[in-house]
Coordinates of C-alpha atoms and ligand atoms in Angstrom, one line a residue:
X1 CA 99.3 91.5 128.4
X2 CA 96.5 89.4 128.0
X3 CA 94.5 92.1 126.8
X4 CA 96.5 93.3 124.5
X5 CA 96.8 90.0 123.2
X6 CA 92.9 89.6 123.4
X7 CA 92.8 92.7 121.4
X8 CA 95.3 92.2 118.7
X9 CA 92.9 89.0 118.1
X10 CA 89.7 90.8 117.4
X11 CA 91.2 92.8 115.1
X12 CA 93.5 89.7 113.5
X13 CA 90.1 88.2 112.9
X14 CA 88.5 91.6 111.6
X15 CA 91.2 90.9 108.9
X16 CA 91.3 87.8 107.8
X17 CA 87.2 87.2 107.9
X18 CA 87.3 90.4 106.3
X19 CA 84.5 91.6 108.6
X20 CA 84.6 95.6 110.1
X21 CA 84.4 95.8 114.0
X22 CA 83.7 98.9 116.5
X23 CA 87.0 100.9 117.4
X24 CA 88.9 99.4 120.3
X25 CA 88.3 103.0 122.4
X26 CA 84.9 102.9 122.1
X27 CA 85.6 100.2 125.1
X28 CA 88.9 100.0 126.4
X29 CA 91.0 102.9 127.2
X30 CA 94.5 102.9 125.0
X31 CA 97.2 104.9 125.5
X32 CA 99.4 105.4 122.0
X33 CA 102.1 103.1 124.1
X34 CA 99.8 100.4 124.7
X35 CA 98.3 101.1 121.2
X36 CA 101.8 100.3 119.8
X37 CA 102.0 96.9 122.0
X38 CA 98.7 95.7 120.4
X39 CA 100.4 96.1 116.9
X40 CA 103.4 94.3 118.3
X41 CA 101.0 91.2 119.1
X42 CA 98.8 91.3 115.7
X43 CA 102.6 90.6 114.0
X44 CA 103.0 88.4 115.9
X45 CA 99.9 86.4 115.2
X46 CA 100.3 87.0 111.6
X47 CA 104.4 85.4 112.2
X48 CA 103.2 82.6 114.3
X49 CA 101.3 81.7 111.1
X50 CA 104.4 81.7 109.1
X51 CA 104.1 84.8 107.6
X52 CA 107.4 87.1 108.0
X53 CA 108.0 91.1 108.5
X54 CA 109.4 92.4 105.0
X55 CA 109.5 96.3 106.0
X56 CA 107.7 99.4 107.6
X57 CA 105.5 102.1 106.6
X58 CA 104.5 105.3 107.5
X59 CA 101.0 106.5 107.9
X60 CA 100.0 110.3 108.3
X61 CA 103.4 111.8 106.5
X62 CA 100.6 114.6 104.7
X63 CA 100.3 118.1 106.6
X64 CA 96.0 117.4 105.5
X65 CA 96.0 113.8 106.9
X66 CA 98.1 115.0 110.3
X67 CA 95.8 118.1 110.6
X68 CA 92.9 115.9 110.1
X69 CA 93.8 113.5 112.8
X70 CA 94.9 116.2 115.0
X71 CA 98.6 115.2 115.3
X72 CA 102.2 116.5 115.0
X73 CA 104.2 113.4 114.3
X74 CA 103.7 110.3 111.7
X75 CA 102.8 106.4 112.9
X76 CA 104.9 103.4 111.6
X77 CA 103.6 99.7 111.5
X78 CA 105.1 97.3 110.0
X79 CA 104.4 95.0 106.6
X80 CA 104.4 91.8 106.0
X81 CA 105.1 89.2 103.0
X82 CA 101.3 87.8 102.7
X83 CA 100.0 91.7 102.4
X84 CA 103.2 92.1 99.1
X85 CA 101.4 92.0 95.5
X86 CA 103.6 91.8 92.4
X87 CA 104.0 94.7 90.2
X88 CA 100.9 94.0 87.3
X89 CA 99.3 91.6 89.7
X90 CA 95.7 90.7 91.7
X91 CA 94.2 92.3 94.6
X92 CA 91.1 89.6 95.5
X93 CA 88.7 92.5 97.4
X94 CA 86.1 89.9 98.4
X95 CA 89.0 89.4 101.5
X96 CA 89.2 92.9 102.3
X97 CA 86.7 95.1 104.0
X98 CA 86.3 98.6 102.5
X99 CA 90.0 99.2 101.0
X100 CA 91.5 102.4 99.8
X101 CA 94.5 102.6 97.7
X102 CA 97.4 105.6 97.7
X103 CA 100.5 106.2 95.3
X104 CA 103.4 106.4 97.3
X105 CA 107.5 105.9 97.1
X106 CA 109.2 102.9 98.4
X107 CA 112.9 102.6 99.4
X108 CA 114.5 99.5 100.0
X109 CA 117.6 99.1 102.4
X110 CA 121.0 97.3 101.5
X111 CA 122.7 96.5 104.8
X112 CA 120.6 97.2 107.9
X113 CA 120.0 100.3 109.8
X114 CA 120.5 100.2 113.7
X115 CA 117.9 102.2 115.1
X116 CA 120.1 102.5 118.6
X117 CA 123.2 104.0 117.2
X118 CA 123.3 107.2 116.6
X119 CA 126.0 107.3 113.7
X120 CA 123.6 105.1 111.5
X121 CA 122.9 107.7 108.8
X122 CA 119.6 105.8 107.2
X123 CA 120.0 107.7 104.3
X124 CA 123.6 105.5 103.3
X125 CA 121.6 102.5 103.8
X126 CA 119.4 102.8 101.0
X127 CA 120.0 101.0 97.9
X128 CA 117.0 101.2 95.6
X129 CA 113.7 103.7 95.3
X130 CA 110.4 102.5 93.6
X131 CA 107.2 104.0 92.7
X132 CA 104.7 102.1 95.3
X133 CA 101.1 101.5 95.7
X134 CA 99.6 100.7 98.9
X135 CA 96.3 99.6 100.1
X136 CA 95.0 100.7 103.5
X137 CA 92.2 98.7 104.7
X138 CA 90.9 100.3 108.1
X139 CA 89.9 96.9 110.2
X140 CA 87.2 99.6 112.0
X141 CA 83.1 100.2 110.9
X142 CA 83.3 103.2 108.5
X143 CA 86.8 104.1 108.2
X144 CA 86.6 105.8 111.4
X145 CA 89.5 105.9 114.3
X146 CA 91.2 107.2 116.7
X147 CA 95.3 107.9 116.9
X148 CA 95.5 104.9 118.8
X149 CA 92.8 102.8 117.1
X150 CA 94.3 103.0 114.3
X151 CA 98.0 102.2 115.6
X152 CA 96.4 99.4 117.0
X153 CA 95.2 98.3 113.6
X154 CA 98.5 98.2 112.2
X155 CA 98.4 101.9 110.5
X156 CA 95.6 100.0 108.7
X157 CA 98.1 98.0 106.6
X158 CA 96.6 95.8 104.0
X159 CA 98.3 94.7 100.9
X160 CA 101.2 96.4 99.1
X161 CA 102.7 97.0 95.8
X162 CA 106.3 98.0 94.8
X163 CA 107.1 98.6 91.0
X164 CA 110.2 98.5 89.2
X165 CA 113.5 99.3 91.9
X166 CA 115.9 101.7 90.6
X167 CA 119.3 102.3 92.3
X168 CA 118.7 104.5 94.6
X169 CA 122.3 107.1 94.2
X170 CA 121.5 107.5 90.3
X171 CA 117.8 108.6 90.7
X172 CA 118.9 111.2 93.8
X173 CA 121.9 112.5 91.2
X174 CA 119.0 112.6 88.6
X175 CA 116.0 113.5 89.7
X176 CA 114.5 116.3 92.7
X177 CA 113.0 113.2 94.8
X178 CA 111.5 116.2 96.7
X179 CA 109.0 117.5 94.2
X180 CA 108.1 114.6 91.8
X181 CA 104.8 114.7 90.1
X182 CA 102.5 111.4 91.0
X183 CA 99.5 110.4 89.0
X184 CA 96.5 107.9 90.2
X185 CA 94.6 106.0 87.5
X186 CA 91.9 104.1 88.7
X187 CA 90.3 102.3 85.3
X188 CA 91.9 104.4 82.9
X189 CA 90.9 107.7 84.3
X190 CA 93.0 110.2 86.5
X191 CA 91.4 110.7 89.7
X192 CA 94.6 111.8 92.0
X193 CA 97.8 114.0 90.9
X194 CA 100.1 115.2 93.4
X195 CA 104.0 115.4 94.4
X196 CA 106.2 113.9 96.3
X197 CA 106.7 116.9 98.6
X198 CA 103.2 115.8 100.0
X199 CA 105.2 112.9 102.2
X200 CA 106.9 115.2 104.5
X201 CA 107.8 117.4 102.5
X202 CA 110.1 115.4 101.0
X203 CA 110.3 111.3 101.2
X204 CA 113.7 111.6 102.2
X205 CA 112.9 112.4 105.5
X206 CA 111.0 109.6 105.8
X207 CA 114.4 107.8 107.0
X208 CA 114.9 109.4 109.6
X209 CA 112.0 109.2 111.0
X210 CA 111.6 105.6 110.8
X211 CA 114.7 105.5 112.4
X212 CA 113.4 107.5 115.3
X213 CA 110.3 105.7 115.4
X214 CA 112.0 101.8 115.2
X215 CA 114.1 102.9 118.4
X216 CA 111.3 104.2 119.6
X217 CA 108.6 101.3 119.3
X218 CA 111.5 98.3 119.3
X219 CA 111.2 97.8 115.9
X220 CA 113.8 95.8 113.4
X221 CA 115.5 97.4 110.1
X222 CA 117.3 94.4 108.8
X223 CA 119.1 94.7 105.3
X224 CA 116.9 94.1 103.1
X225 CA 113.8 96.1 104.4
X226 CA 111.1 97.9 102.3
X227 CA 110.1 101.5 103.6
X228 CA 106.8 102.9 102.4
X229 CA 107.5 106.5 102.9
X230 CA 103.8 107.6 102.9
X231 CA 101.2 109.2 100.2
X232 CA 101.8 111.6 98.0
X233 CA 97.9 112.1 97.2
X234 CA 94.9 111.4 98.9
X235 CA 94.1 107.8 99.6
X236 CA 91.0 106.8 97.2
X237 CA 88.3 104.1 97.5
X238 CA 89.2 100.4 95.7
X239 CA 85.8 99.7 93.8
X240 CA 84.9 96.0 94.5
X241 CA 84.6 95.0 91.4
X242 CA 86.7 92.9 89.7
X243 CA 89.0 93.7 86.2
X244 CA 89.4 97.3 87.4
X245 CA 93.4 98.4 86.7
X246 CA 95.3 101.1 89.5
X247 CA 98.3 102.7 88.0
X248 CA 100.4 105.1 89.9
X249 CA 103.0 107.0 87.9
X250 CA 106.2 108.9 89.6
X251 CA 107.6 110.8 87.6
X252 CA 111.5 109.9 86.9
X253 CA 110.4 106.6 88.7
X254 CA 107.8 104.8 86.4
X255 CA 105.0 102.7 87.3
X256 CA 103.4 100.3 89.4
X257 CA 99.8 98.8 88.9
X258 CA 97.5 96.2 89.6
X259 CA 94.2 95.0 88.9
X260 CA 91.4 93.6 91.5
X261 CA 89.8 90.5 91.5
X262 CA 86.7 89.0 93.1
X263 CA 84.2 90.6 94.6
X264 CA 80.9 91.8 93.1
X265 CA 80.7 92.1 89.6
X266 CA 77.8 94.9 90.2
X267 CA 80.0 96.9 92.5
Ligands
0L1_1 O1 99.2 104.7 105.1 C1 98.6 105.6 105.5 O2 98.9 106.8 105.2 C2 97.4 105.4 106.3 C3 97.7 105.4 107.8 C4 96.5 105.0 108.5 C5 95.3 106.0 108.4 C6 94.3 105.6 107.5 O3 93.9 104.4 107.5 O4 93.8 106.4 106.7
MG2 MG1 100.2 104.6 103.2

């Protein structure tokens, strides 16, 4: 237990010092279990500071990114209230380490979902859908991992963006949440489109497997939780400038955006 303790540290401080290390493998042998415990302890150091889990995300929901990685199922870790940026607000990227940022769709529970029983149908416990932004922000030199590195590193959670929640029954009467068009503008230009059949093949089944995955890895879905479903385009580097404007557009589901702050003013 130490160890995994002593290794949820080094990458704790990798965060907040904003500093890349070497993957975890490249010294200690992980298996995707142990991998998963790490996480477990690197929440719990961010807790013990009075932060507070607010939801879960998925990482590796696209058929490229799964293929890439060589792997058949998705990863969940969790996120947390200090990592949550208002809709319109600041990302400071001087205190992150060499962020990318992907459009995805967020669903946000009413009452809890009990990952044990096998009844709970996650979908009923959704109350509200949002067009998302998240930034991943791999603690690891170069953006480079392995399955359980990157577990380890907290699916390489970094900060987080939901935009306006709309109830969640009127936009699936409404709209084909399978196959909504997404958009990526990264100061004023275009540089991602894509659907929301690129997560999964359809968000909705996101649910589910969270569900799986919470029982699976002892994780909490208390009423109130935010799901990040996963990307619907390919995750693009945050320039570290400051004054550049993100805007991801779902169609049927609006906007979210934000605008970074800090870090170089020459890039
Ligand atoms: O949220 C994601 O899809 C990313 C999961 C972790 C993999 C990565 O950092 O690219
Ligand atoms: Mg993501």
């Amino acid at each position: 237990m130490t160890d995994v303790v002593a290794l949820a540290s080094m990458l704790d401080d990798a965060a907040r010092t904003a500093t890349a290390i070497p993957q975890l493998t490249a010294t200690t042998s992980l298996t995707l279990d142990k991998a998963y415990d790490v996480q477990r302890a690197g929440v719990a150091l961010r807790t013990e500071r009075g932060d507070a889990a607010v939801g879960v995300k998925l990482g590796f929901t696209s058929k490229a990114k799964a293929l890439q990685m060589g792997v058949s199922d998705a990863i969940i870790g969790v996120i947390t209230d200090e990592m949550r940026v208002d809709d319109g607000g600041e990302v400071d990227v001087s205190r992150l380490i060499h962020p990318r940022i992907e459009p995805e769709v967020a669903f946000r529970l009413g009452p809890d979902i009990d990952p044990d029983d096998p009844h709970d149908d996650p979908q009923t416990a959704v109350l509200e859908i949002a067009p998302a932004l998240e930034i991943i922000d791999s603690r690891y030199r170069d953006f480079t991992f392995s399955l359980e590195d990157v577990v380890a590193d907290n699916t390489s959670a970094a900060r987080f963006v939901v935009g306006p929640w709309r109830p969640f029954e009127s936009a699936q009467a409404r709209l084909d949440l399978g196959n909504l068009g997404v958009v990526l503008e990264l100061d004023g230009a275009v540089v991602e489109t894509g659907s929301t059949a690129a997560i999964l093949g359809d968000p909705l089944r996101a649910l589910p497997a969270v569900k799986r995955m919470a029982r699976h890895h002892g994780l909490a879905l208390p009423a109130g939780s935010i799901i990040l479903a996963g990307a619907a385009t390919a995750a693009v580097s945050l320039p570290s400038q400051p004054g550049i404007s993100v805007v991801a557009t779902v169609t049927g589901l609006g906007r979210v955006c934000l605008t970074t702050v800090g870090g170089d003013v020459d890039g």
